[in-house]
XYZ file of C-alpha atoms in Angstrom:
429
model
C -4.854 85.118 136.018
C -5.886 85.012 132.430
C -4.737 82.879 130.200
C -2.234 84.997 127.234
C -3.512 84.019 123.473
C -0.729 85.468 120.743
C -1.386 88.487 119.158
C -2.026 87.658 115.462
C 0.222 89.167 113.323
C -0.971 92.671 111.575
C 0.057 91.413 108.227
C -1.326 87.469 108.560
C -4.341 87.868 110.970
C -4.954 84.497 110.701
C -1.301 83.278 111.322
C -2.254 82.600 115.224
C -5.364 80.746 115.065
C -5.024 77.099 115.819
C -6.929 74.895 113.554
C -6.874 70.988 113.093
C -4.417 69.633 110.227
C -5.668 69.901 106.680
C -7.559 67.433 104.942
C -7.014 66.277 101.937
C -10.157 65.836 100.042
C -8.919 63.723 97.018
C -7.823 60.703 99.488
C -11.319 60.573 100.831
C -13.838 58.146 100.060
C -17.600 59.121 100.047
C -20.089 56.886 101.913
C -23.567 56.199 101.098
C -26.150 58.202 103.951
C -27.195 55.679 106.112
C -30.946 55.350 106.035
C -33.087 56.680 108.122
C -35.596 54.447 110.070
C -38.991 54.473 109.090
C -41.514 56.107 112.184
C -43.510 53.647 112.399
C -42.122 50.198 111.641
C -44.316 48.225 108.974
C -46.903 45.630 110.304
C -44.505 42.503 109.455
C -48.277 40.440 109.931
C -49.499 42.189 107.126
C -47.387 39.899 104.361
C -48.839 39.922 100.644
C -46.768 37.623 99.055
C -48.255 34.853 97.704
C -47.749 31.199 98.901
C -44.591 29.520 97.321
C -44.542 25.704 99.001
C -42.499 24.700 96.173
C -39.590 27.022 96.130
C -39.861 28.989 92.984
C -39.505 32.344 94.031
C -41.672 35.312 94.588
C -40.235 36.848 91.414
C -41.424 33.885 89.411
C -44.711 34.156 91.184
C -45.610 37.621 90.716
C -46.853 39.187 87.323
C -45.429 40.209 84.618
C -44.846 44.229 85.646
C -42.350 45.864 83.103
C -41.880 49.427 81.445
C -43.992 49.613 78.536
C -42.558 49.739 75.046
C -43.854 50.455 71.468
C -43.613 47.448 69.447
C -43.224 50.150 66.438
C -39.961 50.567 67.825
C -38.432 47.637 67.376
C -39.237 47.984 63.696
C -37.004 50.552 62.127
C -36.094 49.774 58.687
C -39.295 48.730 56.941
C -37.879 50.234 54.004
C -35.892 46.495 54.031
C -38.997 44.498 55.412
C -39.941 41.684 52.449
C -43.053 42.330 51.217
C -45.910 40.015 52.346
C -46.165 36.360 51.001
C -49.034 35.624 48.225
C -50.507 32.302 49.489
C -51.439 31.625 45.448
C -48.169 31.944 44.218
C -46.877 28.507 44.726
C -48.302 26.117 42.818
C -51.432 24.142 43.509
C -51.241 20.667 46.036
C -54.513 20.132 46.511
C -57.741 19.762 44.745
C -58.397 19.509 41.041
C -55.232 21.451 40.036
C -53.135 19.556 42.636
C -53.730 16.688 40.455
C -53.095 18.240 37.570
C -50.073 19.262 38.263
C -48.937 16.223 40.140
C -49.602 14.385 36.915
C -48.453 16.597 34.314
C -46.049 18.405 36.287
C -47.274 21.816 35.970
C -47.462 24.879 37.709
C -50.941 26.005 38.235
C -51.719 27.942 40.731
C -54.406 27.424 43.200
C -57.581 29.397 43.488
C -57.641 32.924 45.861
C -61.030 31.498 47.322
C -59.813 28.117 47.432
C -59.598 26.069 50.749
C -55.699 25.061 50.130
C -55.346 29.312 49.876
C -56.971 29.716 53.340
C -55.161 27.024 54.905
C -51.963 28.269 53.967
C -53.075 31.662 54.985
C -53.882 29.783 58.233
C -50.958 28.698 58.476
C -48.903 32.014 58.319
C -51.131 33.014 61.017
C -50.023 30.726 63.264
C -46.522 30.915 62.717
C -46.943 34.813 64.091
C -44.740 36.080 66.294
C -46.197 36.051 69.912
C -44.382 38.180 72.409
C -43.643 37.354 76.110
C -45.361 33.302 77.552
C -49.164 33.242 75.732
C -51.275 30.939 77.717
C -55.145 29.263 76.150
C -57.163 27.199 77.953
C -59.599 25.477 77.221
C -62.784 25.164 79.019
C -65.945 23.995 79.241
C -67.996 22.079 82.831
C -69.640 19.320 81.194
C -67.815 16.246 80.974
C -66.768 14.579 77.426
C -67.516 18.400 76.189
C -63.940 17.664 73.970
C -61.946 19.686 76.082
C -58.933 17.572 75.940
C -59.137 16.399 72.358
C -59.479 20.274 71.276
C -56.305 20.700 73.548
C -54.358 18.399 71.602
C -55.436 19.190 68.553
C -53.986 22.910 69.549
C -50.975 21.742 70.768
C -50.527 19.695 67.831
C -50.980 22.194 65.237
C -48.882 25.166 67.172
C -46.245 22.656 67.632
C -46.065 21.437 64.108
C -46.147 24.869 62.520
C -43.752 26.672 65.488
C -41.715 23.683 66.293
C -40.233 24.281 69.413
C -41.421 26.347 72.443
C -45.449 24.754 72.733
C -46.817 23.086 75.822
C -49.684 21.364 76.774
C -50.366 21.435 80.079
C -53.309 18.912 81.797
C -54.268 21.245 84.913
C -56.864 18.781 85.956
C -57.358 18.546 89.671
C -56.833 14.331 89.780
C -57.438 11.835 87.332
C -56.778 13.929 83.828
C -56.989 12.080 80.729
C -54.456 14.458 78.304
C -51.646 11.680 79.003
C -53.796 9.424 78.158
C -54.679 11.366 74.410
C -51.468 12.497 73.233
C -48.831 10.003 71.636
C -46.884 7.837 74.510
C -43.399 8.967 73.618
C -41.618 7.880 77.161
C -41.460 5.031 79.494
C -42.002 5.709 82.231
C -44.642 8.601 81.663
C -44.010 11.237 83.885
C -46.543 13.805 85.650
C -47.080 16.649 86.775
C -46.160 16.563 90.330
C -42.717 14.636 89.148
C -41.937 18.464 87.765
C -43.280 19.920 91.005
C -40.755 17.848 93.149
C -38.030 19.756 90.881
C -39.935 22.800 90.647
C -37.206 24.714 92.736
C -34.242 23.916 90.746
C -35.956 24.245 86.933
C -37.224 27.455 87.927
C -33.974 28.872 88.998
C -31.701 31.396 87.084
C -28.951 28.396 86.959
C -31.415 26.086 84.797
C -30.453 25.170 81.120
C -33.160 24.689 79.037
C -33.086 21.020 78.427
C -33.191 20.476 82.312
C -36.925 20.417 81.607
C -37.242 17.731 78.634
C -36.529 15.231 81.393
C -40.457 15.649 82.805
C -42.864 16.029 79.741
C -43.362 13.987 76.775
C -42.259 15.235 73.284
C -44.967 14.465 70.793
C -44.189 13.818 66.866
C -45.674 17.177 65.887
C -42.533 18.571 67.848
C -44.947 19.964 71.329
C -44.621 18.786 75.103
C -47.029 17.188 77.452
C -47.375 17.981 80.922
C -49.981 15.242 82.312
C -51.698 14.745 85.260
C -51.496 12.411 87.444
C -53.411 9.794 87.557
C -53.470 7.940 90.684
C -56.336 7.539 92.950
C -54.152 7.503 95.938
C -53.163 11.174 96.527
C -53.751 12.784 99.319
C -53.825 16.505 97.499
C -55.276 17.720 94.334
C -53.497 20.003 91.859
C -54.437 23.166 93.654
C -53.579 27.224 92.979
C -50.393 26.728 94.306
C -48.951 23.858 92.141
C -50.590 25.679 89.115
C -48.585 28.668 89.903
C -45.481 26.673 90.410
C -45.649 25.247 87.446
C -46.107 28.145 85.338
C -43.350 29.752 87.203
C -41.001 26.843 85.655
C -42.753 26.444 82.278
C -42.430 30.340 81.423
C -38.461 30.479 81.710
C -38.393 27.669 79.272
C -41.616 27.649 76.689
C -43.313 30.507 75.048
C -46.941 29.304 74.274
C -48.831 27.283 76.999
C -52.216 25.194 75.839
C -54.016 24.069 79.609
C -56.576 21.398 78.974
C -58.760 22.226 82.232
C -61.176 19.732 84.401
C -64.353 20.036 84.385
C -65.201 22.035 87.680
C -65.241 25.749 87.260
C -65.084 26.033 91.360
C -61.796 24.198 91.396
C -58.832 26.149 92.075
C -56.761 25.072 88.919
C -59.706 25.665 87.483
C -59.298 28.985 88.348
C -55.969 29.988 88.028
C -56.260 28.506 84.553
C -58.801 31.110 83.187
C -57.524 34.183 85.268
C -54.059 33.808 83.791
C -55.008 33.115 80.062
C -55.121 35.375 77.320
C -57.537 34.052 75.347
C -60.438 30.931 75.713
C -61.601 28.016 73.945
C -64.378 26.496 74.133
C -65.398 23.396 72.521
C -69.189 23.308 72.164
C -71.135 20.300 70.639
C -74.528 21.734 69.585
C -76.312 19.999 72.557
C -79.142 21.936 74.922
C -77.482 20.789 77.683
C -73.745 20.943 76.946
C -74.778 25.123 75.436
C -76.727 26.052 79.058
C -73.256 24.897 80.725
C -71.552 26.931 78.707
C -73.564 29.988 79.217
C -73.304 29.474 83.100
C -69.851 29.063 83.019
C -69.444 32.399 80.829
C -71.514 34.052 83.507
C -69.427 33.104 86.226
C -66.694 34.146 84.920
C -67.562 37.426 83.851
C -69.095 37.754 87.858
C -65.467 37.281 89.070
C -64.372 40.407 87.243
C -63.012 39.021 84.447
C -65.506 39.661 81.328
C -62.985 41.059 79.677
C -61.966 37.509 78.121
C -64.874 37.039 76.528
C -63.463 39.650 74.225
C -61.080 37.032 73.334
C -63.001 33.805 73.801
C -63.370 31.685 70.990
C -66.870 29.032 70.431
C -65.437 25.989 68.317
C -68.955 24.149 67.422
C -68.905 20.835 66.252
C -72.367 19.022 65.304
C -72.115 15.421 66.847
C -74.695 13.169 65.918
C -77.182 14.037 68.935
C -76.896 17.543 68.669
C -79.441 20.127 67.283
C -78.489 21.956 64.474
C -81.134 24.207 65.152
C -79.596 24.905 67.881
C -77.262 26.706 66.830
C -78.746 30.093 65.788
C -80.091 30.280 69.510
C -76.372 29.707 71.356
C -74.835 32.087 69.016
C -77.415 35.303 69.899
C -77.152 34.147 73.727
C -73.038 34.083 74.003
C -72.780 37.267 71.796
C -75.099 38.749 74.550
C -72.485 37.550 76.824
C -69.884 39.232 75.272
C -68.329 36.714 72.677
C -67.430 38.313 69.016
C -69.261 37.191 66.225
C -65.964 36.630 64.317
C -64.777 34.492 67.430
C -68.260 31.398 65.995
C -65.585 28.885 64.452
C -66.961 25.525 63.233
C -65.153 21.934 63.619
C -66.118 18.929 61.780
C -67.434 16.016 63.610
C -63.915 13.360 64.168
C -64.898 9.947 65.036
C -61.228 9.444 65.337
C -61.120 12.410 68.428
C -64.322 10.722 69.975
C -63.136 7.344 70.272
C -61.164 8.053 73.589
C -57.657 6.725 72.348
C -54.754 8.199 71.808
C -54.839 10.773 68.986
C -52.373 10.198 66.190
C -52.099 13.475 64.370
C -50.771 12.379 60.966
C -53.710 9.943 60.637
C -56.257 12.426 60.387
C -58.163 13.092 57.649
C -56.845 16.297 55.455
C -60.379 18.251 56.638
C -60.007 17.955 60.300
C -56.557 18.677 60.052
C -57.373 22.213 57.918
C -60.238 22.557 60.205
C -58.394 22.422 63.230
C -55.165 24.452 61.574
C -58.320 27.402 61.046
C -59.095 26.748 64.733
C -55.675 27.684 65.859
C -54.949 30.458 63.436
C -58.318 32.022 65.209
C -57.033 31.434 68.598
C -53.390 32.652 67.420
C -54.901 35.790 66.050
C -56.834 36.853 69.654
C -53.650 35.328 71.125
C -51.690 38.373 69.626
C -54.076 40.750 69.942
C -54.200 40.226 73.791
C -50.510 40.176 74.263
C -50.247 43.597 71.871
C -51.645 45.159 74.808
C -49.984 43.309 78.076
C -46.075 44.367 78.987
C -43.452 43.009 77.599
C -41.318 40.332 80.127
C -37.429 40.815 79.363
C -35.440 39.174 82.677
C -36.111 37.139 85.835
C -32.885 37.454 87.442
C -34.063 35.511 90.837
C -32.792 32.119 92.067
C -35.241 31.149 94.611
C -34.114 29.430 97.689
C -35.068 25.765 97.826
C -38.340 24.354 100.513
C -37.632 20.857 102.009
C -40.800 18.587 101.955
C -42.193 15.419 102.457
C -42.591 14.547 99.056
C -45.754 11.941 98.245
C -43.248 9.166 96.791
C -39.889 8.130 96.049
C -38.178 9.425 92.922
C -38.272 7.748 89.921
C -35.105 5.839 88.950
C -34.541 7.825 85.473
C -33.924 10.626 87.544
C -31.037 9.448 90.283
C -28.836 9.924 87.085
C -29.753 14.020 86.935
C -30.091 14.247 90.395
C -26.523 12.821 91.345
C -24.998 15.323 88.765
C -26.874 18.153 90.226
C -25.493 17.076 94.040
C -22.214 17.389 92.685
C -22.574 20.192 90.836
C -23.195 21.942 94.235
C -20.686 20.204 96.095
C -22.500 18.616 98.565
């Protein structure tokens, strides 16, 4: 026999039908969709992150990829903006009406075309702001070229003009000599693969900016050194990998890197130097043999797909006393064939003081190589900026990388038990 359902009633018809309870749709909670699988799982053999040995993160690794922005619109009010500075409106220091007015204490101004005018022009220019980490390097593949005393002499002048922020880094392979140039400021003189044993916790999110000062040198003119190391005994040179490490550190703590570079264009420091740089500098002495170098090396580099630097590569001659002066005329049409602007030809006098292989004391220099080398950098600050106008701007690196355990090469030096202790507690192990 059937089964008897109510009759619904004629004035509710719905009064009979049995539903479940009601919700109540304010006490619920929404949850996220759970995602759907992919149809075909990824190839987890086909990994494109780069190598990280050191424990820096993949974040620090990677480029720079951000939105880009206007710089016009961070400058609103230019109604307010001070109008720029006349270089001849202080008065004279130098030349014939320095010493007049350093005698008669008065107030003449200096020439327009004068060289005090340009150097304090030059000046300004390097004190520019430079958005995001700018990184020069200098190059050139002969040996005793005055790669490393040109590196200095960059570092020196950014750092005493910017103050704080410059690094120069010696991205030699083995056996670099920039340690051995700049001003020996601590005892014992740290290297570069002291700051790669560390490399995991400096480049971290958690690191404080002075974490750093512990492994470079800080020179009078207010710039760091990173140097090389120079022991004979290593089993590894300073490869892609360690370069990339420590840029990965330097850029959460500096702003404008200077990387002296060895002399082998197929190392791969060597490299990584020049594909990561926004502009190039290279020190020439008007030589045959030193200029066909040169020319090589600008044709390699340009045959790896990046030409585009010579855009922003700048030729600092300097007449030693074997070169050629006629020589010069020749180089110049042959690298502006190349690529290299004619307004990028700087000249630098000859400095026996720079040749002599010591260290380089910076406030001993004569007054010309010092205004020389001041136009040098304003040159290289100038392509610096114009590079970076054009590259995205780098705001946050939020990542704390995870650290690697490795053998390292040797023990710790004992300045740093001290930092390392406090870090070990810090973390409560």
């Amino acid at each position: 026999m059937a089964e008897q359902h109510p009759r619904p009633d004629a004035d509710n018809p719905v009064a009979g039908y049995e539903a479940e309870d009601t919700v109540n749709l304010r006490a619920q909670r929404l949850r996220r969709p759970e995602a759907e699988p992919d149809e075909a799982p990824a190839d987890e053999s086909a990994d494109d992150t780069a190598p990280d040995p050191y424990g820096v993160g993949q974040d620090a690794l990677a480029a720079v990829e951000t939105p880009d922005v206007d710089p016009a619109a961070f400058y609103r009010a230019r109604l307010f903006d001070r109008q720029e500075e006349d270089p001849t409106a202080e008065p004279a220091e130098a030349g014939l009406r320095g010493r007049i007015n350093a005698a008669l204490g008065t107030h003449l101004k200096p020439k327009p075309t004068s060289a005090e005018v340009r150097l304090r022009q030059s000046i300004r220019v390097v004190q520019q702001p430079l958005p995001g980490c700018s990184v020069v390097s200098v190059i050139n593949p002969k040996g005793g070229a005055g790669k490393t005393p040109t590196s200095v002499m960059l570092g020196s002048t950014f750092g005493k003009h910017r103050g704080h922020g410059v690094t120069v880094f010696d991205a030699s392979e083995s056996l670099g000599s920039l340690g051995d140039r700049a001003a020996r400021t601590t005892d014992p003189e740290l290297t570069v693969w002291d700051l790669l044993d560390h490399a995991h916790e400096l480049a971290s999110s958690s690191a404080v900016s002075g974490s750093l000062n512990a492994f470079l040198r800080r020179q009078p003119t207010m710039e760091d050194i990173l140097a090389a190391d120079n022991s004979a005994d290593r089993e590894r040179n300073l490869g892609w990998d360690e370069c990339a490490a420590v840029m990965a550190v330097l850029r959460r703590h500096r702003d404008l890197i200077v990387i002296d570079t060895a002399a082998n264009p197929l190392a791969e420091s060597w490299q990584w130097a020049v594909q990561h740089s926004d502009a190039l500098v290279v020190p020439l002495p008007l030589r045959l043999d030193i200029a066909r170098q040169v020319y090589q090396m600008l044709e390699g580099i340009i045959a790896r797909g990046y030409g585009h630097l010579l855009a922003s590569t700048i030729v600092v001659t300097c007449a030693t006393q074997d070169s050629n002066p006629q020589l010069a005329s020749a180089v110049f049409e042959d690298l502006r064939n190349l690529g290299v602007q004619d307004s990028n030809f700087i000249q630098a006098p000859y400095e026996s003081a720079l040749a002599r292989g010591d260290r380089i004391v910076y406030k001993d220099l004569p007054p010309a190589t010092i205004e020389a080398y001041t136009n040098v950098t304003a040159l290289v600050a100038d392509n610096v900026a114009a590079a970076r106008a054009g590259a995205v701007y780098q705001f946050t690196d939020p990542y704390s990388p995870q650290p690697v355990n490795r053998q390292p090469d040797s023990a710790s030096p004992p300045q740093l038990s001290q930092w390392e202790r406090r870090s070990r507690d810090r973390r409560g192990a």
